[in-house]
Amino acid sequence: MTNDLMVRVAQRIEEADGICSFELVPQDDNQLPAFSAGSHIDVHVAPGLIRQYSLSNDPAERHRYRIAVLREIASRGGSAGMHERVRPGDLLRVSSPRNHFALAEAPRSLLLAGGIGVTPILAMARSLHAQGRPFEMHYCGRSASRMAFLDEIAQAGFASSVVIHADDVPEQKFDAQAVLANRSEGTRLYVCGPTGFMDHVLETARRLGWPDEQLHREYFAGVGAAPLATDSSFEVRIASTGLSCQVPAGKTVIEVLAAHGVEVPTSCEAGVCGTCLTRVLQGTPDHRDTFLTDAERAANDQFTPCCSRALSPLLVLDL
Ligand code: FES
C-alpha cells in the first residue's frame, strides 16, 4: 500500500488482563499523519498478516498512535502475534489512519464501549471533550481487571461524563434499556465492542425508536464468519472474462478466485474492513460481514468475498 509508513514501538503496557497497549511513534522527527476520533490503522503483524486496530489516544496528537490489543482466545494469528512478538524498539509497518466510524455533528453524543471496544470510544470522548461538545460515555466490561484505561479515564478531564459498568459489581450493571430510553432530540449513538454487546445495544435502540441514521457502530476483526464445512457450494462468474468457478463448502470466494489467478485485495479477511468489497451484478449474496450497513446489505449489489457467500446458485461479480 502506498500510504504505509514505518513506526517504532516506543512503549508496550499491560493495561488489563489480556490487553496490551502499544505506543507507536515516528522513526524520525516528522509528525505522523493526522487522524480523527474513531480512526483505525492497519498493522502488518507479520508477513501477510494484517489487522485493524483503533487509535485510542487524543486525535490532536501527532507524535504517536496508541493502539490496544486484546489477546483473543481463538486468535487467528493477529492478537497472539502482537502479544508474543511485538516489543519496544521494534519497527512496524502500518497504514495511514482511516475512519469508518467518524463522529457526526449532533447536539449530543452517547458513547457505549464494551471491553476492548473502548479504544475508538476513548478517542471520541477526548475529541468531544476538547471541542466542548456534550456527551455521555458508558464503559462496560466483565470485571475491572479486564478493562483497560480505567485509571486514565478516572483522571481525565471528562471523567464525570463516564459511567463504568463492571458486570461483577451488581450496582454497576449495565442496563441498555435505561441508558437508551433517555434520549434527547438528535442524539447520536456510537457503539463498539463484542458482537453480542453491540447487537444487544442496537436492537434495544431500534426497539426504543432510535432512527437508524443516528446509530453508529464499529465491529472488530475476527467476527466475520469463517467458512463452514456445512456451507453449500455455489458458482461465481467473473463478468469481464466469463471465468466460472465453484466455491465449495469450507473455502472462501477469495481463496477460490486466487486459485484461478484472480487476486482481490484483502486486509482483515473477516468482513470488517471493506477492502475486498466487490460489486455483484447478478445473484444474491449471503452477507456475513460486519462492514456493510443493513441498507447496503439489502441492496445486494456488493459483498465482501473474504467471508460472505451466496444464497443463489450463481453470483456474477464485477471483476
Ligand atoms: S478483507 Fe476486510 S472485509 Fe474483506
mmCIF file of C-alpha atoms and ligand atoms in Angstrom:
data_model
loop_
_atom_site.group_PDB
_atom_site.id
_atom_site.type_symbol
_atom_site.label_atom_id
_atom_site.label_comp_id
_atom_site.label_asym_id
_atom_site.label_seq_id
_atom_site.Cartn_x
_atom_site.Cartn_y
_atom_site.Cartn_z
ATOM 1 C CA MET A 1 0.000 0.000 0.000
ATOM 2 C CA THR A 2 1.397 3.352 -0.950
ATOM 3 C CA ASN A 3 0.323 5.176 2.202
ATOM 4 C CA ASP A 4 2.016 2.731 4.556
ATOM 5 C CA LEU A 5 4.627 4.002 6.967
ATOM 6 C CA MET A 6 7.123 2.515 9.365
ATOM 7 C CA VAL A 7 6.713 3.349 13.051
ATOM 8 C CA ARG A 8 8.716 2.404 16.110
ATOM 9 C CA VAL A 9 7.166 0.734 19.152
ATOM 10 C CA ALA A 10 8.048 3.198 21.924
ATOM 11 C CA GLN A 11 6.111 1.518 24.730
ATOM 12 C CA ARG A 12 4.190 -1.618 25.438
ATOM 13 C CA ILE A 13 1.997 -1.636 28.550
ATOM 14 C CA GLU A 14 -0.082 -4.439 30.083
ATOM 15 C CA GLU A 15 -3.258 -2.414 30.552
ATOM 16 C CA ALA A 16 -5.548 -5.161 31.891
ATOM 17 C CA ASP A 17 -5.892 -8.950 31.851
ATOM 18 C CA GLY A 18 -5.165 -9.987 28.258
ATOM 19 C CA ILE A 19 -4.877 -6.411 26.966
ATOM 20 C CA CYS A 20 -1.635 -4.721 25.896
ATOM 21 C CA SER A 21 -1.319 -1.222 24.588
ATOM 22 C CA PHE A 22 1.390 -0.241 22.114
ATOM 23 C CA GLU A 23 2.601 3.301 21.617
ATOM 24 C CA LEU A 24 3.796 3.795 18.050
ATOM 25 C CA VAL A 25 5.984 6.791 17.188
ATOM 26 C CA PRO A 26 7.653 8.095 14.008
ATOM 27 C CA GLN A 27 11.139 6.832 13.197
ATOM 28 C CA ASP A 28 12.352 10.391 12.692
ATOM 29 C CA ASP A 29 11.402 13.910 13.787
ATOM 30 C CA ASN A 30 8.439 14.062 11.417
ATOM 31 C CA GLN A 31 4.866 14.094 12.611
ATOM 32 C CA LEU A 32 2.552 11.180 11.988
ATOM 33 C CA PRO A 33 -0.398 11.614 9.589
ATOM 34 C CA ALA A 34 -3.296 13.267 11.420
ATOM 35 C CA PHE A 35 -6.319 11.228 12.446
ATOM 36 C CA SER A 36 -9.852 11.865 13.643
ATOM 37 C CA ALA A 37 -11.640 10.132 16.524
ATOM 38 C CA GLY A 38 -12.886 6.672 15.531
ATOM 39 C CA SER A 39 -9.968 6.010 13.142
ATOM 40 C CA HIS A 40 -8.051 2.773 12.872
ATOM 41 C CA ILE A 41 -4.780 1.745 11.289
ATOM 42 C CA ASP A 42 -3.821 -1.483 9.550
ATOM 43 C CA VAL A 43 -0.910 -3.104 11.355
ATOM 44 C CA HIS A 44 1.296 -5.580 9.474
ATOM 45 C CA VAL A 45 1.717 -8.013 12.355
ATOM 46 C CA ALA A 46 3.735 -10.457 10.242
ATOM 47 C CA PRO A 47 4.193 -11.024 6.501
ATOM 48 C CA GLY A 48 0.712 -11.468 5.043
ATOM 49 C CA LEU A 49 -0.963 -10.892 8.407
ATOM 50 C CA ILE A 50 -2.687 -7.513 8.620
ATOM 51 C CA ARG A 51 -5.013 -6.482 11.399
ATOM 52 C CA GLN A 52 -7.020 -3.323 12.091
ATOM 53 C CA TYR A 53 -6.647 -1.576 15.435
ATOM 54 C CA SER A 54 -8.433 1.578 16.548
ATOM 55 C CA LEU A 55 -6.466 4.557 17.793
ATOM 56 C CA SER A 56 -7.272 5.370 21.399
ATOM 57 C CA ASN A 57 -5.121 8.421 22.023
ATOM 58 C CA ASP A 58 -6.036 12.073 21.651
ATOM 59 C CA PRO A 59 -6.672 12.807 17.962
ATOM 60 C CA ALA A 60 -4.888 16.142 18.434
ATOM 61 C CA GLU A 61 -1.599 14.265 18.981
ATOM 62 C CA ARG A 62 0.753 13.964 16.013
ATOM 63 C CA HIS A 63 3.718 12.400 17.805
ATOM 64 C CA ARG A 64 2.188 8.980 18.464
ATOM 65 C CA TYR A 65 -0.532 6.459 17.752
ATOM 66 C CA ARG A 66 -1.700 4.286 20.593
ATOM 67 C CA ILE A 67 -3.479 1.007 19.968
ATOM 68 C CA ALA A 68 -4.638 -1.641 22.421
ATOM 69 C CA VAL A 69 -4.878 -5.327 21.591
ATOM 70 C CA LEU A 70 -6.981 -7.942 23.351
ATOM 71 C CA ARG A 71 -5.431 -11.360 23.132
ATOM 72 C CA GLU A 72 -8.202 -13.428 21.540
ATOM 73 C CA ILE A 73 -8.560 -16.984 22.800
ATOM 74 C CA ALA A 74 -9.277 -18.139 19.273
ATOM 75 C CA SER A 75 -6.662 -15.853 17.722
ATOM 76 C CA ARG A 76 -6.116 -16.369 14.002
ATOM 77 C CA GLY A 77 -2.608 -15.009 14.478
ATOM 78 C CA GLY A 78 -3.149 -11.254 14.808
ATOM 79 C CA SER A 79 -3.612 -10.661 18.508
ATOM 80 C CA ALA A 80 -1.310 -13.536 19.507
ATOM 81 C CA GLY A 81 1.382 -12.149 17.201
ATOM 82 C CA MET A 82 1.080 -8.678 18.726
ATOM 83 C CA HIS A 83 1.232 -10.035 22.270
ATOM 84 C CA GLU A 84 4.018 -12.553 21.718
ATOM 85 C CA ARG A 85 6.318 -10.837 19.295
ATOM 86 C CA VAL A 86 5.992 -7.058 19.375
ATOM 87 C CA ARG A 87 8.381 -5.381 21.806
ATOM 88 C CA PRO A 88 9.601 -1.819 22.451
ATOM 89 C CA GLY A 89 12.144 -0.801 19.836
ATOM 90 C CA ASP A 90 10.573 -2.933 17.099
ATOM 91 C CA LEU A 91 9.617 -1.361 13.798
ATOM 92 C CA LEU A 92 6.116 -1.984 12.484
ATOM 93 C CA ARG A 93 4.590 -1.255 9.098
ATOM 94 C CA VAL A 94 1.220 0.470 9.488
ATOM 95 C CA SER A 95 -1.203 2.221 7.174
ATOM 96 C CA SER A 96 -2.217 5.829 7.460
ATOM 97 C CA PRO A 97 -5.312 6.176 9.660
ATOM 98 C CA ARG A 98 -8.702 5.552 8.080
ATOM 99 C CA ASN A 99 -12.066 6.299 9.611
ATOM 100 C CA HIS A 100 -15.276 4.314 9.091
ATOM 101 C CA PHE A 101 -16.596 5.357 12.485
ATOM 102 C CA ALA A 102 -16.392 9.126 12.465
ATOM 103 C CA LEU A 103 -18.243 11.464 14.810
ATOM 104 C CA ALA A 104 -21.103 13.345 13.185
ATOM 105 C CA GLU A 105 -22.388 16.783 14.087
ATOM 106 C CA ALA A 106 -25.005 16.349 16.799
ATOM 107 C CA PRO A 107 -26.332 18.255 19.785
ATOM 108 C CA ARG A 108 -25.324 15.327 21.987
ATOM 109 C CA SER A 109 -23.425 12.041 21.673
ATOM 110 C CA LEU A 110 -23.883 8.804 23.567
ATOM 111 C CA LEU A 111 -20.751 6.632 23.552
ATOM 112 C CA LEU A 112 -21.074 2.964 24.509
ATOM 113 C CA ALA A 113 -17.990 0.762 24.823
ATOM 114 C CA GLY A 114 -17.874 -2.954 25.546
ATOM 115 C CA GLY A 115 -14.488 -4.380 26.566
ATOM 116 C CA ILE A 116 -11.733 -3.661 24.046
ATOM 117 C CA GLY A 117 -14.276 -1.550 22.139
ATOM 118 C CA VAL A 118 -13.160 1.243 24.452
ATOM 119 C CA THR A 119 -10.289 2.107 22.086
ATOM 120 C CA PRO A 120 -12.119 4.225 19.474
ATOM 121 C CA ILE A 121 -14.686 5.344 22.056
ATOM 122 C CA LEU A 122 -11.936 6.799 24.259
ATOM 123 C CA ALA A 123 -10.575 8.847 21.353
ATOM 124 C CA MET A 124 -14.135 10.065 20.725
ATOM 125 C CA ALA A 125 -14.543 11.126 24.363
ATOM 126 C CA ARG A 126 -11.270 13.045 24.200
ATOM 127 C CA SER A 127 -12.252 14.739 20.967
ATOM 128 C CA LEU A 128 -15.756 15.709 22.128
ATOM 129 C CA HIS A 129 -14.386 16.983 25.437
ATOM 130 C CA ALA A 130 -11.722 19.068 23.682
ATOM 131 C CA GLN A 131 -14.400 20.632 21.471
ATOM 132 C CA GLY A 132 -16.735 21.277 24.392
ATOM 133 C CA ARG A 133 -19.449 19.116 22.817
ATOM 134 C CA PRO A 134 -21.840 17.362 25.233
ATOM 135 C CA PHE A 135 -21.556 13.602 25.557
ATOM 136 C CA GLU A 136 -22.041 10.702 27.927
ATOM 137 C CA MET A 137 -19.885 7.586 27.846
ATOM 138 C CA HIS A 138 -20.684 4.143 29.261
ATOM 139 C CA TYR A 139 -17.848 1.635 29.501
ATOM 140 C CA CYS A 140 -18.901 -1.987 30.127
ATOM 141 C CA GLY A 141 -16.712 -4.973 30.957
ATOM 142 C CA ARG A 142 -16.809 -8.290 32.716
ATOM 143 C CA SER A 143 -14.688 -7.040 35.620
ATOM 144 C CA ALA A 144 -12.411 -4.084 36.340
ATOM 145 C CA SER A 145 -9.335 -6.300 35.950
ATOM 146 C CA ARG A 146 -10.256 -6.880 32.295
ATOM 147 C CA MET A 147 -10.947 -3.232 31.476
ATOM 148 C CA ALA A 148 -8.125 -1.152 30.004
ATOM 149 C CA PHE A 149 -7.550 2.547 30.723
ATOM 150 C CA LEU A 150 -9.732 2.783 33.855
ATOM 151 C CA ASP A 151 -7.114 4.880 35.727
ATOM 152 C CA GLU A 152 -6.586 7.084 32.726
ATOM 153 C CA ILE A 153 -10.324 7.683 32.391
ATOM 154 C CA ALA A 154 -10.666 8.396 36.128
ATOM 155 C CA GLN A 155 -8.015 11.112 35.812
ATOM 156 C CA ALA A 156 -9.292 12.608 32.558
ATOM 157 C CA GLY A 157 -10.996 15.996 32.441
ATOM 158 C CA PHE A 158 -14.152 14.257 31.195
ATOM 159 C CA ALA A 159 -14.279 11.625 33.976
ATOM 160 C CA SER A 160 -17.602 12.984 35.230
ATOM 161 C CA SER A 161 -19.164 12.157 31.836
ATOM 162 C CA VAL A 162 -18.186 8.477 32.075
ATOM 163 C CA VAL A 163 -20.087 5.676 33.799
ATOM 164 C CA ILE A 164 -18.206 2.425 34.426
ATOM 165 C CA HIS A 165 -20.174 -0.851 34.346
ATOM 166 C CA ALA A 166 -18.294 -3.909 35.596
ATOM 167 C CA ASP A 167 -20.516 -6.993 35.368
ATOM 168 C CA ASP A 168 -19.237 -8.403 38.653
ATOM 169 C CA VAL A 169 -20.299 -5.315 40.621
ATOM 170 C CA PRO A 170 -24.089 -5.653 40.902
ATOM 171 C CA GLU A 171 -24.774 -1.951 41.398
ATOM 172 C CA GLN A 172 -22.780 -1.127 38.236
ATOM 173 C CA LYS A 173 -24.709 -3.499 35.936
ATOM 174 C CA PHE A 174 -25.322 -2.021 32.507
ATOM 175 C CA ASP A 175 -28.982 -1.570 31.655
ATOM 176 C CA ALA A 176 -29.163 -0.790 27.934
ATOM 177 C CA GLN A 177 -32.883 -0.078 28.123
ATOM 178 C CA ALA A 178 -32.422 2.575 30.828
ATOM 179 C CA VAL A 179 -29.429 4.218 29.149
ATOM 180 C CA LEU A 180 -31.032 4.311 25.707
ATOM 181 C CA ALA A 181 -34.521 5.350 26.855
ATOM 182 C CA ASN A 182 -33.180 8.699 27.954
ATOM 183 C CA ARG A 183 -32.629 10.205 24.501
ATOM 184 C CA SER A 184 -32.772 13.870 23.691
ATOM 185 C CA GLU A 185 -33.612 15.058 20.158
ATOM 186 C CA GLY A 186 -30.822 14.459 17.642
ATOM 187 C CA THR A 187 -28.571 12.418 19.966
ATOM 188 C CA ARG A 188 -26.149 10.157 18.084
ATOM 189 C CA LEU A 189 -25.221 6.741 19.447
ATOM 190 C CA TYR A 190 -21.740 5.255 18.920
ATOM 191 C CA VAL A 191 -21.182 1.673 19.993
ATOM 192 C CA CYS A 192 -18.126 -0.534 19.776
ATOM 193 C CA GLY A 193 -17.414 -3.881 21.391
ATOM 194 C CA PRO A 194 -18.039 -7.613 21.086
ATOM 195 C CA THR A 195 -20.747 -8.657 18.647
ATOM 196 C CA GLY A 196 -23.213 -9.789 21.334
ATOM 197 C CA PHE A 197 -22.899 -6.490 23.191
ATOM 198 C CA MET A 198 -23.343 -4.448 20.052
ATOM 199 C CA ASP A 199 -26.284 -6.464 18.794
ATOM 200 C CA HIS A 200 -27.993 -6.055 22.168
ATOM 201 C CA VAL A 201 -27.405 -2.295 22.212
ATOM 202 C CA LEU A 202 -28.522 -1.782 18.614
ATOM 203 C CA GLU A 203 -31.610 -3.967 18.968
ATOM 204 C CA THR A 204 -32.599 -2.125 22.141
ATOM 205 C CA ALA A 205 -32.070 1.236 20.464
ATOM 206 C CA ARG A 206 -34.216 0.255 17.467
ATOM 207 C CA ARG A 207 -36.930 -1.059 19.752
ATOM 208 C CA LEU A 208 -36.940 2.277 21.556
ATOM 209 C CA GLY A 209 -37.384 4.126 18.272
ATOM 210 C CA TRP A 210 -33.875 5.426 17.601
ATOM 211 C CA PRO A 211 -33.631 6.286 13.882
ATOM 212 C CA ASP A 212 -31.077 4.136 12.038
ATOM 213 C CA GLU A 213 -29.124 7.152 10.821
ATOM 214 C CA GLN A 214 -28.369 8.095 14.435
ATOM 215 C CA LEU A 215 -26.811 4.681 15.185
ATOM 216 C CA HIS A 216 -23.092 4.280 14.505
ATOM 217 C CA ARG A 217 -21.173 1.104 15.148
ATOM 218 C CA GLU A 218 -17.774 -0.465 14.669
ATOM 219 C CA TYR A 219 -17.150 -4.186 14.886
ATOM 220 C CA PHE A 220 -13.767 -5.755 15.463
ATOM 221 C CA ALA A 221 -11.781 -8.108 13.282
ATOM 222 C CA GLY A 222 -12.446 -11.745 13.965
ATOM 223 C CA VAL A 223 -16.215 -11.567 13.972
ATOM 224 C CA GLY A 224 -16.693 -12.369 10.278
ATOM 225 C CA ALA A 225 -17.903 -15.914 9.830
ATOM 226 C CA ALA A 226 -15.282 -18.403 8.730
ATOM 227 C CA PRO A 227 -16.365 -20.824 6.003
ATOM 228 C CA LEU A 228 -18.025 -23.909 7.431
ATOM 229 C CA ALA A 229 -17.925 -27.483 6.247
ATOM 230 C CA THR A 230 -21.721 -27.373 6.271
ATOM 231 C CA ASP A 231 -21.956 -24.392 3.882
ATOM 232 C CA SER A 232 -23.378 -25.139 0.473
ATOM 233 C CA SER A 233 -21.345 -24.640 -2.673
ATOM 234 C CA PHE A 234 -22.151 -22.091 -5.366
ATOM 235 C CA GLU A 235 -20.732 -20.752 -8.610
ATOM 236 C CA VAL A 236 -19.017 -17.396 -9.080
ATOM 237 C CA ARG A 237 -18.520 -15.900 -12.521
ATOM 238 C CA ILE A 238 -16.142 -13.076 -13.420
ATOM 239 C CA ALA A 239 -18.061 -10.685 -15.668
ATOM 240 C CA SER A 240 -15.050 -9.380 -17.622
ATOM 241 C CA THR A 241 -13.611 -12.759 -18.631
ATOM 242 C CA GLY A 242 -16.509 -15.160 -18.215
ATOM 243 C CA LEU A 243 -14.353 -17.332 -15.929
ATOM 244 C CA SER A 244 -16.579 -19.529 -13.788
ATOM 245 C CA CYS A 245 -15.565 -21.426 -10.691
ATOM 246 C CA GLN A 246 -17.281 -23.405 -7.996
ATOM 247 C CA VAL A 247 -16.876 -22.291 -4.355
ATOM 248 C CA PRO A 248 -17.102 -25.433 -2.234
ATOM 249 C CA ALA A 249 -18.008 -25.679 1.437
ATOM 250 C CA GLY A 250 -15.079 -24.718 3.642
ATOM 251 C CA LYS A 251 -13.480 -22.337 1.086
ATOM 252 C CA THR A 252 -13.934 -18.596 0.699
ATOM 253 C CA VAL A 253 -14.613 -16.847 -2.598
ATOM 254 C CA ILE A 254 -11.250 -15.110 -2.212
ATOM 255 C CA GLU A 255 -9.432 -18.443 -1.878
ATOM 256 C CA VAL A 256 -11.162 -19.936 -4.895
ATOM 257 C CA LEU A 257 -10.544 -16.863 -7.060
ATOM 258 C CA ALA A 258 -6.871 -16.752 -6.031
ATOM 259 C CA ALA A 259 -6.509 -20.400 -7.058
ATOM 260 C CA HIS A 260 -7.733 -19.337 -10.513
ATOM 261 C CA GLY A 261 -5.316 -16.417 -10.693
ATOM 262 C CA VAL A 262 -7.836 -13.700 -9.780
ATOM 263 C CA GLU A 263 -6.442 -11.588 -6.944
ATOM 264 C CA VAL A 264 -8.866 -9.443 -4.942
ATOM 265 C CA PRO A 265 -7.159 -7.103 -2.441
ATOM 266 C CA THR A 266 -7.820 -8.103 1.169
ATOM 267 C CA SER A 267 -6.819 -6.914 4.592
ATOM 268 C CA CYS A 268 -8.781 -8.200 7.595
ATOM 269 C CA GLU A 269 -10.199 -11.309 5.862
ATOM 270 C CA ALA A 270 -13.003 -11.197 8.406
ATOM 271 C CA GLY A 271 -15.616 -8.928 6.865
ATOM 272 C CA VAL A 272 -14.637 -5.914 8.928
ATOM 273 C CA CYS A 273 -12.562 -3.549 6.813
ATOM 274 C CA GLY A 274 -14.278 -3.450 3.411
ATOM 275 C CA THR A 275 -11.004 -3.746 1.465
ATOM 276 C CA CYS A 276 -12.301 -6.679 -0.595
ATOM 277 C CA LEU A 277 -15.703 -5.114 -1.338
ATOM 278 C CA THR A 278 -16.812 -6.307 -4.784
ATOM 279 C CA ARG A 279 -19.802 -5.371 -6.908
ATOM 280 C CA VAL A 280 -22.347 -8.094 -7.550
ATOM 281 C CA LEU A 281 -24.045 -7.919 -10.958
ATOM 282 C CA GLN A 282 -26.274 -10.960 -10.615
ATOM 283 C CA GLY A 283 -27.332 -13.298 -7.820
ATOM 284 C CA THR A 284 -27.968 -12.851 -4.100
ATOM 285 C CA PRO A 285 -25.089 -12.673 -1.637
ATOM 286 C CA ASP A 286 -25.213 -14.310 1.788
ATOM 287 C CA HIS A 287 -23.720 -11.377 3.721
ATOM 288 C CA ARG A 288 -21.503 -12.454 6.603
ATOM 289 C CA ASP A 289 -19.554 -9.250 7.069
ATOM 290 C CA THR A 290 -19.940 -6.509 9.631
ATOM 291 C CA PHE A 291 -18.776 -3.760 7.281
ATOM 292 C CA LEU A 292 -21.893 -3.040 5.224
ATOM 293 C CA THR A 293 -24.853 -1.269 6.721
ATOM 294 C CA ASP A 294 -28.227 -3.009 6.787
ATOM 295 C CA ALA A 295 -29.392 -0.844 3.866
ATOM 296 C CA GLU A 296 -26.290 -1.653 1.814
ATOM 297 C CA ARG A 297 -26.747 -5.331 2.532
ATOM 298 C CA ALA A 298 -30.391 -5.228 1.485
ATOM 299 C CA ALA A 299 -29.400 -3.692 -1.868
ATOM 300 C CA ASN A 300 -27.456 -6.916 -2.623
ATOM 301 C CA ASP A 301 -25.291 -5.190 -5.231
ATOM 302 C CA GLN A 302 -21.969 -5.646 -3.408
ATOM 303 C CA PHE A 303 -20.454 -8.109 -0.951
ATOM 304 C CA THR A 304 -17.255 -8.997 0.871
ATOM 305 C CA PRO A 305 -15.824 -12.136 -0.763
ATOM 306 C CA CYS A 306 -13.381 -12.728 2.113
ATOM 307 C CA CYS A 307 -16.206 -14.176 4.203
ATOM 308 C CA SER A 308 -19.593 -13.722 2.501
ATOM 309 C CA ARG A 309 -21.132 -16.413 0.334
ATOM 310 C CA ALA A 310 -24.215 -16.819 -1.880
ATOM 311 C CA LEU A 311 -27.882 -17.584 -1.330
ATOM 312 C CA SER A 312 -28.384 -18.114 -5.067
ATOM 313 C CA PRO A 313 -26.654 -20.853 -7.113
ATOM 314 C CA LEU A 314 -24.662 -18.212 -9.061
ATOM 315 C CA LEU A 315 -23.023 -14.871 -8.316
ATOM 316 C CA VAL A 316 -21.732 -12.742 -11.206
ATOM 317 C CA LEU A 317 -19.006 -10.423 -9.985
ATOM 318 C CA ASP A 318 -17.971 -7.102 -11.491
ATOM 319 C CA LEU A 319 -14.312 -8.122 -11.798
HETATM 320 S S1 FES B 1 -10.787 -8.169 3.594
HETATM 321 FE FE1 FES B 1 -11.698 -6.950 5.123
HETATM 322 S S2 FES B 1 -13.804 -7.098 4.609
HETATM 323 FE FE2 FES B 1 -12.888 -8.493 3.274
#
